[in-house]
Coordinates of N, CA and C in Angstrom, one line a residue:
M14 N 0.8 -1.2 0.0 CA 0.0 0.0 0.0 C 0.9 1.3 0.0
F15 N 2.0 1.2 0.7 CA 2.9 2.3 0.8 C 3.5 2.6 -0.6
G16 N 3.8 1.6 -1.4 CA 4.3 1.8 -2.7 C 3.3 2.5 -3.6
I17 N 2.0 2.2 -3.5 CA 1.0 2.9 -4.3 C 1.0 4.4 -4.0
I18 N 1.1 4.7 -2.7 CA 1.1 6.1 -2.3 C 2.3 6.8 -2.8
V19 N 3.5 6.2 -2.7 CA 4.7 6.8 -3.2 C 4.7 7.0 -4.7
S20 N 4.2 6.0 -5.4 CA 4.1 6.1 -6.9 C 3.1 7.2 -7.3
A21 N 2.0 7.4 -6.6 CA 1.0 8.4 -6.9 C 1.6 9.8 -6.6
L22 N 2.4 9.9 -5.5 CA 3.0 11.2 -5.2 C 4.1 11.5 -6.2
M23 N 4.8 10.5 -6.7 CA 5.8 10.8 -7.8 C 5.2 11.3 -9.0
L24 N 4.1 10.7 -9.4 CA 3.3 11.1 -10.6 C 2.8 12.5 -10.4
A25 N 2.2 12.8 -9.2 CA 1.7 14.1 -9.0 C 2.8 15.2 -9.0
F26 N 4.0 14.8 -8.5 CA 5.1 15.8 -8.5 C 5.6 16.0 -9.9
G27 N 5.6 15.0 -10.8 CA 5.9 15.2 -12.2 C 4.9 16.1 -12.9
I28 N 3.7 15.9 -12.6 CA 2.6 16.8 -13.2 C 2.8 18.2 -12.7
F29 N 3.1 18.3 -11.4 CA 3.3 19.7 -10.8 C 4.5 20.4 -11.5
L30 N 5.6 19.6 -11.7 CA 6.7 20.2 -12.4 C 6.4 20.7 -13.8
K31 N 5.6 19.9 -14.5 CA 5.2 20.2 -15.9 C 4.4 21.4 -16.0
L32 N 3.5 21.6 -15.0 CA 2.5 22.7 -15.1 C 3.0 24.0 -14.3
T33 N 3.9 24.0 -13.5 CA 4.3 25.1 -12.7 C 5.0 26.2 -13.5
K34 N 4.7 27.4 -13.1 CA 5.4 28.6 -13.7 C 6.4 29.2 -12.7
D35 N 6.6 28.6 -11.6 CA 7.5 29.1 -10.5 C 8.9 29.1 -11.1
P36 N 9.6 30.2 -11.0 CA 11.0 30.3 -11.5 C 12.0 29.4 -10.7
G37 N 11.6 29.1 -9.5 CA 12.5 28.2 -8.6 C 12.6 26.8 -9.1
F38 N 11.6 26.3 -9.8 CA 11.5 25.0 -10.4 C 11.9 25.0 -11.9
A39 N 12.3 26.1 -12.4 CA 12.6 26.2 -13.9 C 13.7 25.2 -14.3
R40 N 14.8 25.1 -13.5 CA 15.9 24.2 -13.9 C 15.5 22.7 -13.7
N41 N 14.5 22.4 -13.0 CA 14.1 21.0 -12.8 C 12.9 20.6 -13.7
K42 N 12.5 21.4 -14.6 CA 11.4 21.1 -15.4 C 11.7 20.0 -16.4
K43 N 13.0 19.8 -16.7 CA 13.4 18.7 -17.6 C 13.2 17.3 -17.0
F44 N 13.1 17.3 -15.7 CA 12.8 16.0 -15.1 C 11.3 15.6 -15.0
A45 N 10.5 16.5 -15.4 CA 9.0 16.3 -15.3 C 8.6 15.0 -16.0
W46 N 9.0 14.8 -17.2 CA 8.6 13.6 -17.9 C 9.1 12.3 -17.3
M47 N 10.3 12.4 -16.7 CA 10.9 11.3 -16.0 C 10.0 10.9 -14.8
F48 N 9.6 11.9 -14.0 CA 8.8 11.6 -12.9 C 7.4 11.0 -13.3
I49 N 6.9 11.6 -14.4 CA 5.6 11.2 -14.8 C 5.6 9.7 -15.3
V50 N 6.6 9.4 -16.1 CA 6.7 8.0 -16.6 C 7.0 7.0 -15.5
I51 N 8.0 7.3 -14.7 CA 8.3 6.4 -13.6 C 7.1 6.2 -12.6
G52 N 6.4 7.3 -12.3 CA 5.2 7.3 -11.5 C 4.1 6.4 -12.1
L53 N 3.9 6.6 -13.4 CA 2.9 5.8 -14.1 C 3.2 4.3 -14.1
V54 N 4.4 4.0 -14.5 CA 4.9 2.6 -14.6 C 4.8 2.0 -13.2
A55 N 5.3 2.6 -12.2 CA 5.4 2.1 -10.8 C 3.9 1.9 -10.3
L56 N 3.1 2.9 -10.5 CA 1.7 2.8 -10.1 C 1.0 1.7 -10.7
A57 N 1.1 1.5 -12.0 CA 0.5 0.4 -12.8 C 1.0 -0.9 -12.3
F58 N 2.3 -1.1 -12.1 CA 2.8 -2.3 -11.6 C 2.3 -2.6 -10.1
K59 N 2.3 -1.6 -9.3 CA 1.8 -1.8 -7.9 C 0.4 -2.2 -7.9
I60 N -0.5 -1.6 -8.7 CA -1.9 -1.9 -8.7 C -2.1 -3.3 -9.3
Y61 N -1.3 -3.7 -10.3 CA -1.4 -5.0 -10.9 C -1.0 -6.1 -9.8
M62 N 0.1 -5.8 -9.1 CA 0.6 -6.8 -8.1 C -0.4 -6.9 -6.9
F63 N -1.0 -5.7 -6.6 CA -2.0 -5.7 -5.5 C -3.2 -6.6 -5.9
N64 N -3.7 -6.5 -7.1 CA -4.8 -7.3 -7.6 C -4.5 -8.7 -7.8
E65 N -3.2 -9.0 -8.2 CA -2.8 -10.4 -8.5 C -2.7 -11.2 -7.2
N66 N -2.5 -10.6 -6.1 CA -2.3 -11.4 -4.8 C -3.7 -11.7 -4.2
K67 N -4.7 -11.2 -4.7 CA -6.1 -11.5 -4.0 C -6.7 -12.7 -4.6

């Protein structure tokens, strides 16, 4: 369950980086797609594994 929450937070942070206009995050915007992709893959895998064990 903890992994699902961490994956969702990583996905949300990637979306936040992609959409923010804050100049403090400007140099980190190139990592937005990395966080989004890793968050989606990890979330999908965690949900799959969660449903597979039932």
